[in-house]
mmCIF file of C-alpha atoms and ligand atoms in Angstrom:
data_model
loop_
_atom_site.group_PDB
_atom_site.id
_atom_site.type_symbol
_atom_site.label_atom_id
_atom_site.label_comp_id
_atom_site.label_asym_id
_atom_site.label_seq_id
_atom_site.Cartn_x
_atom_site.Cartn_y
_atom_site.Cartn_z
ATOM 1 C CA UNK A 158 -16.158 -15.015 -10.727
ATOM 2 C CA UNK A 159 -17.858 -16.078 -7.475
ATOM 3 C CA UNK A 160 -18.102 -13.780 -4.704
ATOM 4 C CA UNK A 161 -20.739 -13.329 -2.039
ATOM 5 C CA UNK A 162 -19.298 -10.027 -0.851
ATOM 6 C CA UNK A 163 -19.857 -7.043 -2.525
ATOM 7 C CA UNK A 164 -16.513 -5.423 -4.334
ATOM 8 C CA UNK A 165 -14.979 -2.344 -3.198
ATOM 9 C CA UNK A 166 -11.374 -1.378 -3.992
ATOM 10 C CA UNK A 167 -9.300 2.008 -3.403
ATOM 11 C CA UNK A 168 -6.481 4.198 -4.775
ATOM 12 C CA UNK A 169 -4.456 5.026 -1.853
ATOM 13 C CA UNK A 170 -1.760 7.587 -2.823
ATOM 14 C CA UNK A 171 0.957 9.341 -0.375
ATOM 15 C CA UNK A 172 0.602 12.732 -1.569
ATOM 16 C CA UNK A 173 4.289 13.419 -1.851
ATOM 17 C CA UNK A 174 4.238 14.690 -4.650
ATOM 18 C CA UNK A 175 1.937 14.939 -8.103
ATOM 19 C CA UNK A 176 -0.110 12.108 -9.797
ATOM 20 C CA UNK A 177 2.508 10.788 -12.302
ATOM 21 C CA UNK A 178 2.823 8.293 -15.183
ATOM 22 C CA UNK A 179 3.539 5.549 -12.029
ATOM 23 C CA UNK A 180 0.849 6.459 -9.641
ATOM 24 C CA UNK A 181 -1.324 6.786 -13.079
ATOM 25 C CA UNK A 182 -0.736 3.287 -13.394
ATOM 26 C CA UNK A 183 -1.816 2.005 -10.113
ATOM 27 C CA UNK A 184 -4.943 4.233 -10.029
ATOM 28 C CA UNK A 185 -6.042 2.796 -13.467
ATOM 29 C CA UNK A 186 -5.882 -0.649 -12.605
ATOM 30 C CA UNK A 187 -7.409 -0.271 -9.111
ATOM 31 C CA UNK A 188 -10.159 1.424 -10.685
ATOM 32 C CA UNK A 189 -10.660 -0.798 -14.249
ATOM 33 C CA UNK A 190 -10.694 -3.489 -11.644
ATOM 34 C CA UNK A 191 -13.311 -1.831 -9.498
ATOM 35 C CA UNK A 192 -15.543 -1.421 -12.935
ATOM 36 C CA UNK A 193 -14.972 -4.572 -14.343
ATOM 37 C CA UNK A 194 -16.356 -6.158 -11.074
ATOM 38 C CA UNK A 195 -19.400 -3.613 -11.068
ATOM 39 C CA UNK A 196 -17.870 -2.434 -7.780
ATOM 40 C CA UNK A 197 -17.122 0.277 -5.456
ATOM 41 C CA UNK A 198 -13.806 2.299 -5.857
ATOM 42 C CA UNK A 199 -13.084 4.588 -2.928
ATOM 43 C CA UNK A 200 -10.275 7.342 -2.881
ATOM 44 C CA UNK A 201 -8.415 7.564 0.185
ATOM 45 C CA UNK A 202 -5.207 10.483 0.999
ATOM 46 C CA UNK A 203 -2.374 8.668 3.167
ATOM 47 C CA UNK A 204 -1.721 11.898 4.398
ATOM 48 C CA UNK A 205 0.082 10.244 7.694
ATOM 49 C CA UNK A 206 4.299 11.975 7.094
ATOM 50 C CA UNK A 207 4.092 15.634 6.608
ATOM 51 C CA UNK A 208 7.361 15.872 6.848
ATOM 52 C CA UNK A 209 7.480 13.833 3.346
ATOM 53 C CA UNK A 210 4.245 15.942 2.695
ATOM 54 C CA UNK A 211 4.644 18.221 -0.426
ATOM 55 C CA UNK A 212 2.447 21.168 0.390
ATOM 56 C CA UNK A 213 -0.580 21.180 -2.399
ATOM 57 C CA UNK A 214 -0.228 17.952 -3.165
ATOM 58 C CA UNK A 215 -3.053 16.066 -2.012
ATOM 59 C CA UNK A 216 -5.619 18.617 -3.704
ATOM 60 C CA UNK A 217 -3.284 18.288 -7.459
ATOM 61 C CA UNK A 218 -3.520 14.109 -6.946
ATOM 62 C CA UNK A 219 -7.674 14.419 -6.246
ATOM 63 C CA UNK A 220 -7.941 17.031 -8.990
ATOM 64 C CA UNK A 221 -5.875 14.918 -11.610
ATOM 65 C CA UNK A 222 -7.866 12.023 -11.482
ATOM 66 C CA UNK A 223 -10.904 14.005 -11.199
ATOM 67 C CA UNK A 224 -10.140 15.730 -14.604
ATOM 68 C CA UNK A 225 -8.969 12.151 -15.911
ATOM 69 C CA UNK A 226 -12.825 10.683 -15.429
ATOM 70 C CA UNK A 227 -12.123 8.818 -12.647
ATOM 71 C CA UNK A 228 -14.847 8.664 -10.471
ATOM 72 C CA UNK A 229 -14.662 7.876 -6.774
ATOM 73 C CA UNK A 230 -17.427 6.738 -4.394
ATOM 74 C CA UNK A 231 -18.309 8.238 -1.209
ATOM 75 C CA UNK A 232 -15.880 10.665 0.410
ATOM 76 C CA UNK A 233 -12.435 10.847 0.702
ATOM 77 C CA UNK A 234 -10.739 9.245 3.449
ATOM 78 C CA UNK A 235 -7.484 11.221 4.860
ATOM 79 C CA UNK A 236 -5.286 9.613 7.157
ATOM 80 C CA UNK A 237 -4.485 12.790 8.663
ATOM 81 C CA UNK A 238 -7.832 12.291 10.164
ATOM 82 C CA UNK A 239 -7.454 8.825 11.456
ATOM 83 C CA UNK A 240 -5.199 8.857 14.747
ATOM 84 C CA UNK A 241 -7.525 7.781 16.907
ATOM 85 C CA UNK A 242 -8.189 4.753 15.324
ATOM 86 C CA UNK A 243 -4.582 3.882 14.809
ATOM 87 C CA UNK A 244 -4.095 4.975 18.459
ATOM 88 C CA UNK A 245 -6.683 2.005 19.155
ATOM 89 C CA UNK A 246 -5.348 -0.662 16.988
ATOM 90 C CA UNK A 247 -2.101 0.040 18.427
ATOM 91 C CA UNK A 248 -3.195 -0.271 21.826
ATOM 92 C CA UNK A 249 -5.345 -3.499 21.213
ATOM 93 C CA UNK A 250 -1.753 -4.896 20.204
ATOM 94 C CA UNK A 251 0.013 -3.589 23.151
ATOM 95 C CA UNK A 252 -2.591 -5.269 25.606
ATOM 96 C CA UNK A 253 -2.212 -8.654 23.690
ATOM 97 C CA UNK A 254 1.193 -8.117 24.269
ATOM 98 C CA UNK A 255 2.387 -7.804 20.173
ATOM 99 C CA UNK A 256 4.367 -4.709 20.608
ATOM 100 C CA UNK A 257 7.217 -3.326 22.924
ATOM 101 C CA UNK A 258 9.168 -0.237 22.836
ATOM 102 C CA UNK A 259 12.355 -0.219 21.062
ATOM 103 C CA UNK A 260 15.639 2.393 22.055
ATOM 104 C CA UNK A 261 17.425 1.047 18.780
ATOM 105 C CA UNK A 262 18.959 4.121 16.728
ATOM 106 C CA UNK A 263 18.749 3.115 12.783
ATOM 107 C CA UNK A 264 22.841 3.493 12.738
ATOM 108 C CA UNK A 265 22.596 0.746 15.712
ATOM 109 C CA UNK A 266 20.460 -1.467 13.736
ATOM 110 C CA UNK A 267 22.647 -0.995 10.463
ATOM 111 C CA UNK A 268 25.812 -1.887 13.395
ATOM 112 C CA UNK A 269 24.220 -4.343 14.963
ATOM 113 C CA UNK A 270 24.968 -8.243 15.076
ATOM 114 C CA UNK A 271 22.942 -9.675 12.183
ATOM 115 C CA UNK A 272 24.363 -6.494 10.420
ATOM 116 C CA UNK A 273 24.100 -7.579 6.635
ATOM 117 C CA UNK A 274 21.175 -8.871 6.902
ATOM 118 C CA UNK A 275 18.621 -7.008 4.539
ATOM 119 C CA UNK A 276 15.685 -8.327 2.572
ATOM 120 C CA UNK A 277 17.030 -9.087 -1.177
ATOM 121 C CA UNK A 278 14.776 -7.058 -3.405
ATOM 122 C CA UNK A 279 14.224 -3.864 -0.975
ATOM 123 C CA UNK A 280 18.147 -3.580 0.806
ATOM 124 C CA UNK A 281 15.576 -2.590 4.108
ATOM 125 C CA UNK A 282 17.168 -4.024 7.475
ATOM 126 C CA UNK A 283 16.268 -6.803 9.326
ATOM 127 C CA UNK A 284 16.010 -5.991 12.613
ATOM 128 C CA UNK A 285 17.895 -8.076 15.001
ATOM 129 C CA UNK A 286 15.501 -8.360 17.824
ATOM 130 C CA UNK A 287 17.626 -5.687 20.281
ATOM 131 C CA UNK A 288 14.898 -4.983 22.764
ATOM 132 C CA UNK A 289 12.438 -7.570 21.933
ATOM 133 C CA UNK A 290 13.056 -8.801 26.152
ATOM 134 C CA UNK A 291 13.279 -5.404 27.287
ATOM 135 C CA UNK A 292 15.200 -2.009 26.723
ATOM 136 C CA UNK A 293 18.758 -2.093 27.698
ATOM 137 C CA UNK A 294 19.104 -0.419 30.893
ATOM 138 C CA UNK A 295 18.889 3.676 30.454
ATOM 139 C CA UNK A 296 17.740 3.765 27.556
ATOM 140 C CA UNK A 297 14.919 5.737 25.893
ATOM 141 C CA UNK A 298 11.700 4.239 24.078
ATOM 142 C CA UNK A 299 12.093 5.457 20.446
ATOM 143 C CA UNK A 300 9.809 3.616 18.008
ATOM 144 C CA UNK A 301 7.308 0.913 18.957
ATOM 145 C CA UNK A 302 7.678 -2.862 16.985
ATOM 146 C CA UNK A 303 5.538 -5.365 16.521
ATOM 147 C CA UNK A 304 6.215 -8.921 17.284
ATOM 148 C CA UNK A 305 6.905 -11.166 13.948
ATOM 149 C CA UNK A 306 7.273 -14.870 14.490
ATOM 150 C CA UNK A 307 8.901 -18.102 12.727
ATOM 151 C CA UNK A 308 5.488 -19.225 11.316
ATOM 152 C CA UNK A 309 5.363 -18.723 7.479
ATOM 153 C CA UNK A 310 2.797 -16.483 6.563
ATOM 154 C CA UNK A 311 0.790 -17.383 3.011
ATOM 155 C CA UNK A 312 -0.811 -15.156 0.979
ATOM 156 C CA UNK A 313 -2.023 -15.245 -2.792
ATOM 157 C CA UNK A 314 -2.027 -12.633 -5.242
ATOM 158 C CA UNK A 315 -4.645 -13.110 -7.493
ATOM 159 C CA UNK A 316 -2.843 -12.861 -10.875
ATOM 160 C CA UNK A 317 0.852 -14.424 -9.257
ATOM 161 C CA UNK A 318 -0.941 -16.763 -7.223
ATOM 162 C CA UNK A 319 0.223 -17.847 -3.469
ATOM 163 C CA UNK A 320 3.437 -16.625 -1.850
ATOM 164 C CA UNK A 321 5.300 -17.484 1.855
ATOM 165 C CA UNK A 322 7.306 -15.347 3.930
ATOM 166 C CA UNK A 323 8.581 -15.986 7.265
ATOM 167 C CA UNK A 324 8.865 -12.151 8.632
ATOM 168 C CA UNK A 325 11.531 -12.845 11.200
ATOM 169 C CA UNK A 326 13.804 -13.815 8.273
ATOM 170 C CA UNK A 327 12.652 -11.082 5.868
ATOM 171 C CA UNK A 328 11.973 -8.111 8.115
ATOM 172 C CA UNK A 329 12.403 -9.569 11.470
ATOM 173 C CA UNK A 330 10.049 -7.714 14.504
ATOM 174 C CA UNK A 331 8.789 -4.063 12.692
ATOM 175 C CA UNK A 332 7.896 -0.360 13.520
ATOM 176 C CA UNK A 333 4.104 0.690 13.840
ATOM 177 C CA UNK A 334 4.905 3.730 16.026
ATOM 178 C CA UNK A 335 8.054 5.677 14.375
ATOM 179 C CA UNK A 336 11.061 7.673 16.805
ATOM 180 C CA UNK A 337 9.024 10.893 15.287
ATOM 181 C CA UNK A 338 5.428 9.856 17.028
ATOM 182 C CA UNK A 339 4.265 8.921 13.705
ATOM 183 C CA UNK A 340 2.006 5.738 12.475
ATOM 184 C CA UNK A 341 3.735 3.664 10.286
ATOM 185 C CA UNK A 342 2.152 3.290 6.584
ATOM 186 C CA UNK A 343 1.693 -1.125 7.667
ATOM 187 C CA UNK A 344 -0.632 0.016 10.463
ATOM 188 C CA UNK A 345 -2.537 2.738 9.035
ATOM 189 C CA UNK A 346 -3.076 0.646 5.925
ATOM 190 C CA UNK A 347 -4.830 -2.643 7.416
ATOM 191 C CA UNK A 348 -6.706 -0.459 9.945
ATOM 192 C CA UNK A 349 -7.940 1.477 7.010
ATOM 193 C CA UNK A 350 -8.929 -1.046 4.491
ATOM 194 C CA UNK A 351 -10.818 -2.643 7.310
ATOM 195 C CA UNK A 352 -12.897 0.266 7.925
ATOM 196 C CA UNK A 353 -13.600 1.320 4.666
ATOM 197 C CA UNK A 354 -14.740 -2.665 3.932
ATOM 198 C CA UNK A 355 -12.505 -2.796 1.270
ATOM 199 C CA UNK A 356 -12.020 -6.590 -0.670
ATOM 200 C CA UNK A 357 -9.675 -6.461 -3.238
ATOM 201 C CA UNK A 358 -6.209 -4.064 -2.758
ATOM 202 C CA UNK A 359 -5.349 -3.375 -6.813
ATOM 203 C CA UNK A 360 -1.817 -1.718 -6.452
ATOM 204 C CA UNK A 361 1.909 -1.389 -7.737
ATOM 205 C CA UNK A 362 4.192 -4.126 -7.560
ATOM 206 C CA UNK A 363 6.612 -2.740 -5.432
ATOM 207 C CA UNK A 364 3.783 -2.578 -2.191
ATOM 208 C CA UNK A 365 3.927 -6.784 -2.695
ATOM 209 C CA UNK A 366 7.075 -7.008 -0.121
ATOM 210 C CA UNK A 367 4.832 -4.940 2.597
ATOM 211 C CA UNK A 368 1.756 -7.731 1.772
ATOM 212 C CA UNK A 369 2.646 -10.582 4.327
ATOM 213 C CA UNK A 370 3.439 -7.860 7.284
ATOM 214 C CA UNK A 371 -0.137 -6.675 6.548
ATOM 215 C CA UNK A 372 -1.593 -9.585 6.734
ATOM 216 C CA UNK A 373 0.035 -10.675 10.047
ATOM 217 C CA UNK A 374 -1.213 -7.204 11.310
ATOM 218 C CA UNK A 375 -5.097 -8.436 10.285
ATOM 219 C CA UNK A 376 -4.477 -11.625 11.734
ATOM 220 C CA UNK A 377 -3.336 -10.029 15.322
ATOM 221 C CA UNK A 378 -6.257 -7.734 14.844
ATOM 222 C CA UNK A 379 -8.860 -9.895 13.833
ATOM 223 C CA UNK A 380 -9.610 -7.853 10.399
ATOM 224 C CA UNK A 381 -10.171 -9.492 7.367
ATOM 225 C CA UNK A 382 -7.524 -10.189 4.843
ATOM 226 C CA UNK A 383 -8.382 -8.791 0.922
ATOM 227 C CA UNK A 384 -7.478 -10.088 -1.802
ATOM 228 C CA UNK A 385 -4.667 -8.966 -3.618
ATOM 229 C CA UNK A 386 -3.528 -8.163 -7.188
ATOM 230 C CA UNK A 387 -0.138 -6.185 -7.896
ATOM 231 C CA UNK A 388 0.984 -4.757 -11.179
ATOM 232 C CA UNK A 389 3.853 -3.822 -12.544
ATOM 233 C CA UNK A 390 5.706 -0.369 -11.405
ATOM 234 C CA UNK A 391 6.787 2.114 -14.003
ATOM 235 C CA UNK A 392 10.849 2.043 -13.742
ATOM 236 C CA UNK A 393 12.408 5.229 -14.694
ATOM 237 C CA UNK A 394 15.679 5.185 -17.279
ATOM 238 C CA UNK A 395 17.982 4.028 -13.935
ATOM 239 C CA UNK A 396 15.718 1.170 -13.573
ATOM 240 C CA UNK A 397 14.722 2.749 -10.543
ATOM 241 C CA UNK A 398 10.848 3.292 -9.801
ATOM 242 C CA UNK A 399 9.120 6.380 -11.041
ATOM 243 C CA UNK A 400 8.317 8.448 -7.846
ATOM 244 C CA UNK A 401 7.669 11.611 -6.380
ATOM 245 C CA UNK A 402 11.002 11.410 -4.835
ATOM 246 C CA UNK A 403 12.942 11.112 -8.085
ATOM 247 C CA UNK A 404 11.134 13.583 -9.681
ATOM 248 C CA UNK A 405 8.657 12.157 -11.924
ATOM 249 C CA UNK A 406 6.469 14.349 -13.869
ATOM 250 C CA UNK A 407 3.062 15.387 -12.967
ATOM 251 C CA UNK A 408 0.630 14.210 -15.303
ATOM 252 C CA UNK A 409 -0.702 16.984 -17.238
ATOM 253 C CA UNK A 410 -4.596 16.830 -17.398
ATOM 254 C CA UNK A 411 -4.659 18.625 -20.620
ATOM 255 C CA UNK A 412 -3.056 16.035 -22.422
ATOM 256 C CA UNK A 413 -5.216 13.396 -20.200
ATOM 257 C CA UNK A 414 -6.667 11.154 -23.428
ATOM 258 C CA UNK A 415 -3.094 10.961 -24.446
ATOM 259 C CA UNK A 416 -1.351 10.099 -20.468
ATOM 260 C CA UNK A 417 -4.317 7.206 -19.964
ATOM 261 C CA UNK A 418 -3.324 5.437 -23.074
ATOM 262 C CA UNK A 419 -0.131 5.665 -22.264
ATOM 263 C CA UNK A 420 -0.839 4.267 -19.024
ATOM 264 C CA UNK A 421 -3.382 1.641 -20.448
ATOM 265 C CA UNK A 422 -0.952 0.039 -22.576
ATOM 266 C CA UNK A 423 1.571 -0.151 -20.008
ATOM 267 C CA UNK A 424 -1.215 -2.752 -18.363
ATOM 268 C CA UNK A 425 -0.774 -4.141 -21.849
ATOM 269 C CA UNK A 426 -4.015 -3.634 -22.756
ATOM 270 C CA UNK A 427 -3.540 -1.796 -25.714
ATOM 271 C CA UNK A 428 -4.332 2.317 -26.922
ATOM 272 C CA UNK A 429 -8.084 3.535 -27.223
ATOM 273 C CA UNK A 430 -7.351 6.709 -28.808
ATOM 274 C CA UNK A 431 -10.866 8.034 -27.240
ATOM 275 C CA UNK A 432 -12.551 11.323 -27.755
ATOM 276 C CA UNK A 433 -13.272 11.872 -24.435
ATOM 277 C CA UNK A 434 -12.546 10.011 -20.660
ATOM 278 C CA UNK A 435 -16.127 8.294 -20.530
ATOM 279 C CA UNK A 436 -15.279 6.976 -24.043
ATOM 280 C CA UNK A 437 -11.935 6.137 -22.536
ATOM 281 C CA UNK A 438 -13.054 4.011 -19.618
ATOM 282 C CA UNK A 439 -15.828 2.343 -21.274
ATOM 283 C CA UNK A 440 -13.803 1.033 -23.477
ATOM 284 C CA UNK A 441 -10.812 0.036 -21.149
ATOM 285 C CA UNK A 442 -13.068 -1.477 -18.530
ATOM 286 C CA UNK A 443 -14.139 -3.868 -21.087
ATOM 287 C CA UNK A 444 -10.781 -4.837 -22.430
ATOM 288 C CA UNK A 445 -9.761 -4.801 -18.285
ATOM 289 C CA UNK A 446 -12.755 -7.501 -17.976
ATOM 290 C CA UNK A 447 -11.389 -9.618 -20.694
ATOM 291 C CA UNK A 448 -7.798 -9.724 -19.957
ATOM 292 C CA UNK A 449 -5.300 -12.207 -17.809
ATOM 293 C CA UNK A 450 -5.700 -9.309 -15.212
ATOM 294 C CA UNK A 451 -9.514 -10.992 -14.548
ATOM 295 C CA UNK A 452 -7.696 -14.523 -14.350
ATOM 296 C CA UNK A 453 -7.547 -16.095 -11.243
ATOM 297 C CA UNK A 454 -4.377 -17.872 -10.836
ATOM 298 C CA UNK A 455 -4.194 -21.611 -9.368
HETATM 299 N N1 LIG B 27 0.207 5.110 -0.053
HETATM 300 C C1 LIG B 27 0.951 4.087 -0.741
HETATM 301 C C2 LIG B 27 1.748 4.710 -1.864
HETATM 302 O O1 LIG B 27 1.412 5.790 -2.340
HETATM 303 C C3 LIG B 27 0.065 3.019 -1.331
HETATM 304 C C4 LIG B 27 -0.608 2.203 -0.309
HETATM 305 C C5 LIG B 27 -1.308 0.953 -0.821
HETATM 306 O O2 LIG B 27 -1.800 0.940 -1.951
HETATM 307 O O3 LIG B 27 -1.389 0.013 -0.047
HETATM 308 O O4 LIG B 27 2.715 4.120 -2.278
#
């Protein structure tokens, strides 16, 4: 593969909870990826809700995958320490004009005209574009939106190749500044990989429907756009995704060789059945490098 930049990739966890057999997943393939291309992997907390915070958290994720071999470079980045460059982003946006304030309740958006509108795979709302000329009168500035437009935004995925997504259809104008005060995840992320320099975004499948609202966010911010590879999510017996909110178990770091294999072959690549984590990764970087996951699609 040709590429003039150097690689650098990142595990980006919410630390709601424990490293599970999900999050496992993602972490591997950020980080096989990150080895196959002889690259940087960098760790960084999204520590940006506490109120979806679950206390201990962070340090069990960064201690998991510290006992599982994986090795990050550099420190660790917490978003918890990142509001001032949010803060800046946000207000580079609101002096180009991108954002307004928004008094819409969620119960008025769920009410309001284009009321059944929701994107197909998530159910999220599509907001209806309430205050996008202005607040009605009285009202209160809750959350603060971005502007989306009609222009169809392209992106590729390296291994599903190139999607388009017209935002105003799919999410319509969005929220980087929540009712509570807090960033949004879409801003914090793009502001983030920008400053770390990261080039390729290895994550779960189910972050693909946030991709094209990121990349409109780089594009009114002038930041680079990664590439991007998703894989598949872990479902739970439901069919539903294996979280931290639906209890999934924390990976238990004494039976590590046997949770990475487990994880591994999920990727499809097969068991390794290694003595020990170096073993482990040598071998599953190499099978990584070798596999469709490598591919570049048309
Ligand atoms: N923090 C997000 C999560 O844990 C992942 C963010 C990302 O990889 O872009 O779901």
């Amino acid at each position: 593969m040709n590429r003039r930049e150097p690689y650098v990739g990142r595990f980006a966890p919410s630390p709601t909870g424990p490293l599970h057999a999900g999050s496992l997943v993602a972490a591997m393939a950020s980080y096989l990826d990150a080895r196959a291309h002889r690259g940087r992997w960098l760790l960084r907390i999204e520590d940006l809700d506490p109120p979806r915070e679950a206390p201990g958290a962070s340090a069990a994720i960064v201690d998991a995958l510290a006992r599982l071999g994986f090795g990050h470079d550099g420190e660790i980045l917490y978003q918890s320490t990142r509001d001032a460059a949010y803060r800046a982003a946000f207000e580079r946006l609101q002096a180009a004009g991108h954002v307004y304030p928004c008094a819409c309740t969620r119960r008025e958006v769920a009410d309001s005209a284009l009321h059944g509108a929701r994107r197909p795979r998530s159910g999220e709302l599509v907001y209806p574009g309430t205050c996008r000329h202005g607040m009605p009168a009285g009202r209160q500035a809750r959350a603060w939106r971005v502007r989306v437009d009609a222009a169809p935004i392209a992106w590729r995925d390296r291994h599903a190749g190139t999607s388009t997504e017209r935002l105003d259809e799919t999410v319509g104008d969005f929220v980087l500044r929540r009712a509570d005060g807090l960033w949004a995840y879409q801003l914090a992320v793009v502001v983030d990989d920008a400053y770390q320099g990261v080039t390729d975004v290895v994550r779960g499948a189910d972050l693909r429907d946030s991709t094209a609202r990121q990349v409109h966010l780089q594009r009114l911010l002038g930041l680079p756009t990664p590439r991007y590879l998703h894989v598949p999510v872990v479902l739970d017996a439901h069919g539903e995704k294996l979280s931290k909110q639906t209890g999934a178990a924390a990976v238990d770091p004494r039976r590590g060789a046997q949770a990475l294999d487990t994880a591994l072959a999920f990727l499809g690549l097969g068991q390794v059945g290694a003595a020990t984590p170096n073993a482990f990764w040598a071998e599953a970087t190499a099978r990584w490098a070798s596999s469709p996951w490598m591919s570049e699609s048309s």
